[in-house]
Amino acid sequence: MPLFGRKSDGEKKERGKDSDIRKKYDLKETLGTGAFSEVLLAEDKIQPGKFVAVKCIDRMGIVGKEESLTNEIEVLRRLNHPNIVQLTDVFEDKNYVYLVMELVTGGELFDRIMEKGSYTERDASYLMKQVLEGVDFMHEKGIVHRDLKPENLLYYSSSADSKIMISDFGLSKIEDSGTMATACGTPGYVAPEVLAQQPYGKEVDCWSIGVIAYILLCGYPPFYDENDAALFQQILRAEFEFDSPYWDDISESAKEFIRNLMCKDPKKRFTCKQAIAFPWISGNTALDKNIHASVSAQMQKNFIKSKWKRAYNATAVIRQMRKLAMHKEDKKLQE
């Protein structure tokens, strides 16, 4: 039985045309692996030179969790925004479901910041503006991400002026699909109302954006404890500090921006639109002072590299694409 239920005649015809993913895409090297999935680099056979990322999900691994995958696909189909990783195709056979995604090759947010020679408040403000615009679009479509964190913010390409992309919608929820009360997300980025097991809404994403903005300006998280219970108590109290000397050179406008996003009361918390309109984002209050040395040192200290391969491993993508280009060049020479 198809994962996505019964189809109309038009949809059946469309599915029948492309029922085998290998007819449309040349599946290549592995870019990353997960518990029940593998992400492959793939080249479009109709448009040679156009590459995508294909997430291959093992049906056996999601038995009993089909609804979660169906929800993720429904969420992604609603989202078409320049700062959101795009789902372009879905295929399925008896063993796998294949999600064809826009290929993102620029790497993770923190990695790029640490590699920079210069980094300012204004740079952080521009990054947050892109994230806010993407999440605002999501909220307009009635979708709550529920797991916004730096690892899910990726650069589209390796170019210096690359845009930022929001990824990983596995925990996202469509608001009109029912009350949200499930405790989910990543410790350190989750909002107080989630930990308090209260019904919640899109405000939880705005809290997470506040946490990310805090880290972007000092390199360490606003809440930290190796014991999760102690960490959750800190978050439930919503008490955080702008410690000296790390915050001494940061503008009061930036601090006020964070306070409004990391407000304990979700009713008083900034929405994405309010955050975008705030002077630190839309005005000229973000400072140009280079804070790279302090921020990158703290990031290296506080955010240790994961041992697991990332779903979007930029180095692997670039290496494989270069190899393919060299192979094609060799074939031309031989001809």
Tab-separated table of N, CA, C and O in Angstrom, residues 139-224:
chain	number	residue	atom	x	y	z
A	139	HIS	N	5.418	30.261	9.610
A	139	HIS	CA	4.309	30.546	10.518
A	139	HIS	C	3.071	31.038	9.765
A	139	HIS	O	1.942	30.718	10.134
A	140	GLU	N	3.286	31.815	8.701
A	140	GLU	CA	2.163	32.269	7.862
A	140	GLU	C	1.430	31.077	7.238
A	140	GLU	O	0.225	31.125	7.006
A	141	LYS	N	2.183	30.014	6.971
A	141	LYS	CA	1.599	28.800	6.384
A	141	LYS	C	1.058	27.851	7.457
A	141	LYS	O	0.624	26.734	7.145
A	142	GLY	N	1.082	28.302	8.719
A	142	GLY	CA	0.531	27.489	9.799
A	142	GLY	C	1.428	26.354	10.260
A	142	GLY	O	0.949	25.346	10.780
A	143	ILE	N	2.742	26.521	10.069
A	143	ILE	CA	3.696	25.453	10.415
A	143	ILE	C	4.642	25.929	11.507
A	143	ILE	O	5.162	27.052	11.460
A	144	VAL	N	4.849	25.078	12.501
A	144	VAL	CA	5.802	25.341	13.582
A	144	VAL	C	6.962	24.367	13.415
A	144	VAL	O	6.750	23.157	13.300
A	145	HIS	N	8.197	24.868	13.388
A	145	HIS	CA	9.358	24.012	13.144
A	145	HIS	C	9.635	23.088	14.329
A	145	HIS	O	9.858	21.893	14.162
A	146	ARG	N	9.676	23.639	15.527
A	146	ARG	CA	9.838	22.930	16.803
A	146	ARG	C	11.244	22.390	17.086
A	146	ARG	O	11.468	21.793	18.131
A	147	ASP	N	12.187	22.611	16.178
A	147	ASP	CA	13.561	22.152	16.467
A	147	ASP	C	14.585	23.076	15.818
A	147	ASP	O	15.554	22.623	15.214
A	148	LEU	N	14.358	24.377	15.946
A	148	LEU	CA	15.326	25.331	15.404
A	148	LEU	C	16.578	25.337	16.277
A	148	LEU	O	16.497	25.488	17.496
A	149	LYS	N	17.722	25.153	15.638
A	149	LYS	CA	19.013	25.133	16.334
A	149	LYS	C	20.093	25.373	15.288
A	149	LYS	O	19.844	25.239	14.073
A	150	PRO	N	21.293	25.735	15.706
A	150	PRO	CA	22.347	26.069	14.732
A	150	PRO	C	22.638	24.960	13.722
A	150	PRO	O	22.912	25.242	12.551
A	151	GLU	N	22.574	23.682	14.153
A	151	GLU	CA	22.865	22.566	13.243
A	151	GLU	C	21.879	22.495	12.081
A	151	GLU	O	22.172	21.897	11.043
A	152	ASN	N	20.699	23.093	12.250
A	152	ASN	CA	19.686	23.075	11.201
A	152	ASN	C	19.695	24.341	10.348
A	152	ASN	O	18.783	24.564	9.555
A	153	LEU	N	20.725	25.158	10.535
A	153	LEU	CA	20.907	26.367	9.716
A	153	LEU	C	22.154	26.161	8.866
A	153	LEU	O	23.265	26.076	9.385
A	154	LEU	N	21.961	26.064	7.562
A	154	LEU	CA	23.043	25.710	6.639
A	154	LEU	C	23.233	26.795	5.592
A	154	LEU	O	22.273	27.440	5.171
A	155	TYR	N	24.479	26.966	5.172
A	155	TYR	CA	24.743	27.879	4.064
A	155	TYR	C	24.442	27.175	2.748
A	155	TYR	O	24.799	26.008	2.558
A	156	TYR	N	23.785	27.896	1.846
A	156	TYR	CA	23.386	27.312	0.563
A	156	TYR	C	24.595	26.881	-0.266
A	156	TYR	O	24.600	25.818	-0.879
A	157	SER	N	25.636	27.706	-0.274
A	157	SER	CA	26.833	27.393	-1.063
A	157	SER	C	28.077	27.871	-0.310
A	157	SER	O	27.977	28.480	0.753
A	158	SER	N	29.227	27.621	-0.891
A	158	SER	CA	30.485	28.020	-0.253
A	158	SER	C	30.854	29.471	-0.551
A	158	SER	O	31.856	29.966	-0.048
A	159	SER	N	30.066	30.171	-1.350
A	159	SER	CA	30.389	31.563	-1.688
A	159	SER	C	30.283	32.452	-0.448
A	159	SER	O	29.487	32.193	0.458
A	160	ALA	N	31.074	33.510	-0.415
A	160	ALA	CA	31.141	34.387	0.758
A	160	ALA	C	29.802	35.041	1.072
A	160	ALA	O	29.479	35.313	2.223
A	161	ASP	N	28.988	35.298	0.023
A	161	ASP	CA	27.700	35.967	0.228
A	161	ASP	C	26.518	34.987	0.209
A	161	ASP	O	25.378	35.382	-0.029
A	162	SER	N	26.797	33.715	0.477
A	162	SER	CA	25.740	32.692	0.449
A	162	SER	C	24.617	32.998	1.442
A	162	SER	O	24.854	33.486	2.539
A	163	LYS	N	23.419	32.662	1.023
A	163	LYS	CA	22.269	32.797	1.932
A	163	LYS	C	22.246	31.637	2.927
A	163	LYS	O	22.910	30.610	2.733
A	164	ILE	N	21.473	31.803	3.987
A	164	ILE	CA	21.308	30.773	5.029
A	164	ILE	C	20.031	30.014	4.741
A	164	ILE	O	19.048	30.573	4.256
A	165	MET	N	20.029	28.700	5.014
A	165	MET	CA	18.874	27.849	4.733
A	165	MET	C	18.430	27.124	6.009
A	165	MET	O	19.261	26.615	6.768
A	166	ILE	N	17.118	27.053	6.217
A	166	ILE	CA	16.555	26.309	7.348
A	166	ILE	C	16.265	24.894	6.868
A	166	ILE	O	15.664	24.690	5.811
A	167	SER	N	16.703	23.902	7.655
A	167	SER	CA	16.530	22.503	7.251
A	167	SER	C	15.929	21.678	8.380
A	167	SER	O	15.696	22.179	9.481
A	168	ASP	N	15.706	20.400	8.096
A	168	ASP	CA	15.266	19.380	9.055
A	168	ASP	C	13.902	19.685	9.660
A	168	ASP	O	13.793	20.274	10.741
A	169	PHE	N	12.863	19.222	8.965
A	169	PHE	CA	11.488	19.465	9.401
A	169	PHE	C	10.840	18.208	9.985
A	169	PHE	O	9.624	18.061	9.985
A	170	GLY	N	11.685	17.310	10.504
A	170	GLY	CA	11.195	16.051	11.057
A	170	GLY	C	10.288	16.196	12.256
A	170	GLY	O	9.443	15.341	12.522
A	171	LEU	N	10.457	17.281	13.023
A	171	LEU	CA	9.613	17.502	14.206
A	171	LEU	C	8.575	18.592	13.976
A	171	LEU	O	7.834	18.958	14.893
A	172	SER	N	8.502	19.110	12.753
A	172	SER	CA	7.570	20.201	12.466
A	172	SER	C	6.127	19.742	12.569
A	172	SER	O	5.813	18.562	12.408
A	173	LYS	N	5.269	20.707	12.823
A	173	LYS	CA	3.852	20.392	13.039
A	173	LYS	C	2.995	21.441	12.339
A	173	LYS	O	3.302	22.636	12.374
A	174	ILE	N	1.917	20.982	11.711
A	174	ILE	CA	0.946	21.885	11.120
A	174	ILE	C	-0.044	22.270	12.218
A	174	ILE	O	-0.638	21.397	12.853
A	175	GLU	N	-0.186	23.570	12.478
A	175	GLU	CA	-0.960	24.044	13.629
A	175	GLU	C	-2.396	23.531	13.652
A	175	GLU	O	-2.913	23.173	14.708
A	176	ASP	N	-3.034	23.494	12.485
A	176	ASP	CA	-4.452	23.094	12.487
A	176	ASP	C	-4.640	21.577	12.567
A	176	ASP	O	-5.760	21.070	12.465
A	177	SER	N	-3.542	20.833	12.768
A	177	SER	CA	-3.655	19.369	12.884
A	177	SER	C	-3.880	18.932	14.329
A	177	SER	O	-3.918	17.746	14.621
A	178	GLY	N	-4.028	19.893	15.243
A	178	GLY	CA	-4.313	19.543	16.637
A	178	GLY	C	-3.464	20.329	17.611
A	178	GLY	O	-2.489	20.973	17.230
A	179	THR	N	-3.832	20.281	18.876
A	179	THR	CA	-3.101	20.992	19.924
A	179	THR	C	-1.698	20.412	20.084
A	179	THR	O	-1.524	19.198	20.070
A	180	MET	N	-0.720	21.307	20.227
A	180	MET	CA	0.651	20.859	20.448
A	180	MET	C	0.960	20.883	21.937
A	180	MET	O	0.844	21.925	22.581
A	181	ALA	N	1.344	19.729	22.464
A	181	ALA	CA	1.729	19.644	23.878
A	181	ALA	C	2.894	18.680	24.065
A	181	ALA	O	3.428	18.558	25.157
A	182	THR	N	3.308	18.008	22.967
A	182	THR	CA	4.402	17.036	23.050
A	182	THR	C	5.721	17.736	23.358
A	182	THR	O	6.080	18.720	22.704
A	183	ALA	N	6.438	17.233	24.346
A	183	ALA	CA	7.763	17.774	24.671
A	183	ALA	C	8.753	17.273	23.625
A	183	ALA	O	9.074	16.098	23.566
A	184	CYS	N	9.177	18.160	22.726
A	184	CYS	CA	10.152	17.775	21.702
A	184	CYS	C	11.052	18.961	21.415
A	184	CYS	O	10.771	20.087	21.816
A	185	GLY	N	12.136	18.699	20.714
A	185	GLY	CA	13.120	19.734	20.441
A	185	GLY	C	14.468	19.305	20.987
A	185	GLY	O	14.676	18.143	21.333
A	186	THR	N	15.391	20.242	21.068
A	186	THR	CA	16.742	19.947	21.522
A	186	THR	C	17.013	20.684	22.824
A	186	THR	O	16.785	21.895	22.899
A	187	PRO	N	17.481	19.979	23.871
A	187	PRO	CA	17.773	20.636	25.143
A	187	PRO	C	18.673	21.851	24.924
A	187	PRO	O	19.612	21.802	24.153
A	188	GLY	N	18.342	22.931	25.569
A	188	GLY	CA	19.115	24.159	25.403
A	188	GLY	C	18.424	25.152	24.498
A	188	GLY	O	18.615	26.367	24.626
A	189	TYR	N	17.592	24.667	23.560
A	189	TYR	CA	16.908	25.550	22.615
A	189	TYR	C	15.386	25.527	22.803
A	189	TYR	O	14.674	26.292	22.157
A	190	VAL	N	14.908	24.648	23.679
A	190	VAL	CA	13.476	24.441	23.831
A	190	VAL	C	12.877	25.497	24.771
A	190	VAL	O	13.507	25.918	25.741
A	191	ALA	N	11.663	25.950	24.471
A	191	ALA	CA	11.009	27.027	25.220
A	191	ALA	C	10.472	26.550	26.569
A	191	ALA	O	10.146	25.370	26.730
A	192	PRO	N	10.337	27.459	27.549
A	192	PRO	CA	9.848	27.079	28.880
A	192	PRO	C	8.492	26.402	28.873
A	192	PRO	O	8.269	25.436	29.616
A	193	GLU	N	7.571	26.874	28.022
A	193	GLU	CA	6.213	26.293	28.024
A	193	GLU	C	6.203	24.844	27.558
A	193	GLU	O	5.329	24.063	27.944
A	194	VAL	N	7.182	24.469	26.728
A	194	VAL	CA	7.284	23.067	26.296
A	194	VAL	C	7.697	22.200	27.482
A	194	VAL	O	7.109	21.147	27.739
A	195	LEU	N	8.704	22.667	28.226
A	195	LEU	CA	9.177	21.920	29.402
A	195	LEU	C	8.117	21.873	30.497
A	195	LEU	O	8.052	20.910	31.263
A	196	ALA	N	7.296	22.914	30.560
A	196	ALA	CA	6.230	22.958	31.571
A	196	ALA	C	5.033	22.105	31.165
A	196	ALA	O	4.049	22.033	31.899
A	197	GLN	N	5.145	21.458	29.988
A	197	GLN	CA	4.092	20.566	29.462
A	197	GLN	C	2.766	21.292	29.297
A	197	GLN	O	1.695	20.747	29.563
A	198	GLN	N	2.863	22.532	28.838
A	198	GLN	CA	1.672	23.328	28.536
A	198	GLN	C	1.426	23.295	27.025
A	198	GLN	O	2.366	23.107	26.248
A	199	PRO	N	0.171	23.461	26.596
A	199	PRO	CA	-0.077	23.582	25.148
A	199	PRO	C	0.705	24.784	24.622
A	199	PRO	O	0.838	25.795	25.315
A	200	TYR	N	1.246	24.670	23.412
A	200	TYR	CA	2.083	25.744	22.894
A	200	TYR	C	1.837	25.952	21.409
A	200	TYR	O	1.146	25.159	20.747
A	201	GLY	N	2.409	27.016	20.881
A	201	GLY	CA	2.238	27.342	19.467
A	201	GLY	C	3.529	27.818	18.847
A	201	GLY	O	4.629	27.496	19.314
A	202	LYS	N	3.398	28.640	17.807
A	202	LYS	CA	4.562	29.079	17.023
A	202	LYS	C	5.557	29.904	17.845
A	202	LYS	O	6.703	30.082	17.440
A	203	GLU	N	5.120	30.374	19.034
A	203	GLU	CA	6.018	31.162	19.886
A	203	GLU	C	7.279	30.380	20.280
A	203	GLU	O	8.307	30.974	20.586
A	204	VAL	N	7.192	29.044	20.277
A	204	VAL	CA	8.371	28.244	20.667
A	204	VAL	C	9.523	28.446	19.683
A	204	VAL	O	10.697	28.395	20.071
A	205	ASP	N	9.201	28.672	18.410
A	205	ASP	CA	10.249	28.926	17.415
A	205	ASP	C	10.944	30.257	17.690
A	205	ASP	O	12.165	30.386	17.505
A	206	CYS	N	10.165	31.245	18.122
A	206	CYS	CA	10.741	32.571	18.388
A	206	CYS	C	11.699	32.508	19.574
A	206	CYS	O	12.742	33.177	19.569
A	207	TRP	N	11.350	31.710	20.584
A	207	TRP	CA	12.275	31.501	21.705
A	207	TRP	C	13.601	30.913	21.198
A	207	TRP	O	14.673	31.398	21.538
A	208	SER	N	13.511	29.871	20.368
A	208	SER	CA	14.723	29.212	19.842
A	208	SER	C	15.571	30.188	19.035
A	208	SER	O	16.812	30.149	19.106
A	209	ILE	N	14.931	31.068	18.284
A	209	ILE	CA	15.665	32.074	17.514
A	209	ILE	C	16.417	33.002	18.462
A	209	ILE	O	17.562	33.397	18.197
A	210	GLY	N	15.801	33.339	19.593
A	210	GLY	CA	16.470	34.160	20.601
A	210	GLY	C	17.714	33.486	21.151
A	210	GLY	O	18.760	34.128	21.333
A	211	VAL	N	17.614	32.177	21.408
A	211	VAL	CA	18.765	31.414	21.911
A	211	VAL	C	19.894	31.420	20.873
A	211	VAL	O	21.067	31.627	21.210
A	212	ILE	N	19.533	31.215	19.609
A	212	ILE	CA	20.539	31.209	18.540
A	212	ILE	C	21.213	32.576	18.429
A	212	ILE	O	22.442	32.679	18.296
A	213	ALA	N	20.416	33.650	18.505
A	213	ALA	CA	20.975	35.007	18.433
A	213	ALA	C	21.944	35.251	19.582
A	213	ALA	O	23.016	35.856	19.393
A	214	TYR	N	21.593	34.778	20.756
A	214	TYR	CA	22.472	34.911	21.929
A	214	TYR	C	23.828	34.254	21.645
A	214	TYR	O	24.883	34.862	21.849
A	215	ILE	N	23.792	33.020	21.142
A	215	ILE	CA	25.036	32.288	20.868
A	215	ILE	C	25.852	32.981	19.771
A	215	ILE	O	27.083	33.061	19.855
A	216	LEU	N	25.169	33.509	18.758
A	216	LEU	CA	25.871	34.179	17.662
A	216	LEU	C	26.668	35.396	18.134
A	216	LEU	O	27.632	35.811	17.488
A	217	LEU	N	26.262	35.965	19.268
A	217	LEU	CA	26.922	37.187	19.743
A	217	LEU	C	27.965	36.957	20.831
A	217	LEU	O	28.723	37.864	21.153
A	218	CYS	N	27.998	35.741	21.396
A	218	CYS	CA	29.011	35.500	22.437
A	218	CYS	C	29.727	34.157	22.276
A	218	CYS	O	30.804	33.960	22.838
A	219	GLY	N	29.118	33.212	21.534
A	219	GLY	CA	29.777	31.935	21.281
A	219	GLY	C	29.434	30.839	22.275
A	219	GLY	O	29.917	29.711	22.137
A	220	TYR	N	28.623	31.132	23.271
A	220	TYR	CA	28.213	30.105	24.238
A	220	TYR	C	26.704	30.217	24.499
A	220	TYR	O	26.101	31.266	24.241
A	221	PRO	N	26.063	29.167	25.013
A	221	PRO	CA	24.610	29.179	25.194
A	221	PRO	C	24.166	29.926	26.448
A	221	PRO	O	24.921	30.010	27.426
A	222	PRO	N	22.953	30.463	26.441
A	222	PRO	CA	22.448	31.187	27.618
A	222	PRO	C	22.151	30.277	28.803
A	222	PRO	O	22.167	30.717	29.949
A	223	PHE	N	21.872	29.009	28.522
A	223	PHE	CA	21.596	28.029	29.570
A	223	PHE	C	22.519	26.835	29.356
A	223	PHE	O	22.624	26.331	28.244
A	224	TYR	N	23.153	26.386	30.419
A	224	TYR	CA	24.010	25.211	30.263
A	224	TYR	C	24.151	24.475	31.589
A	224	TYR	O	24.372	25.075	32.643
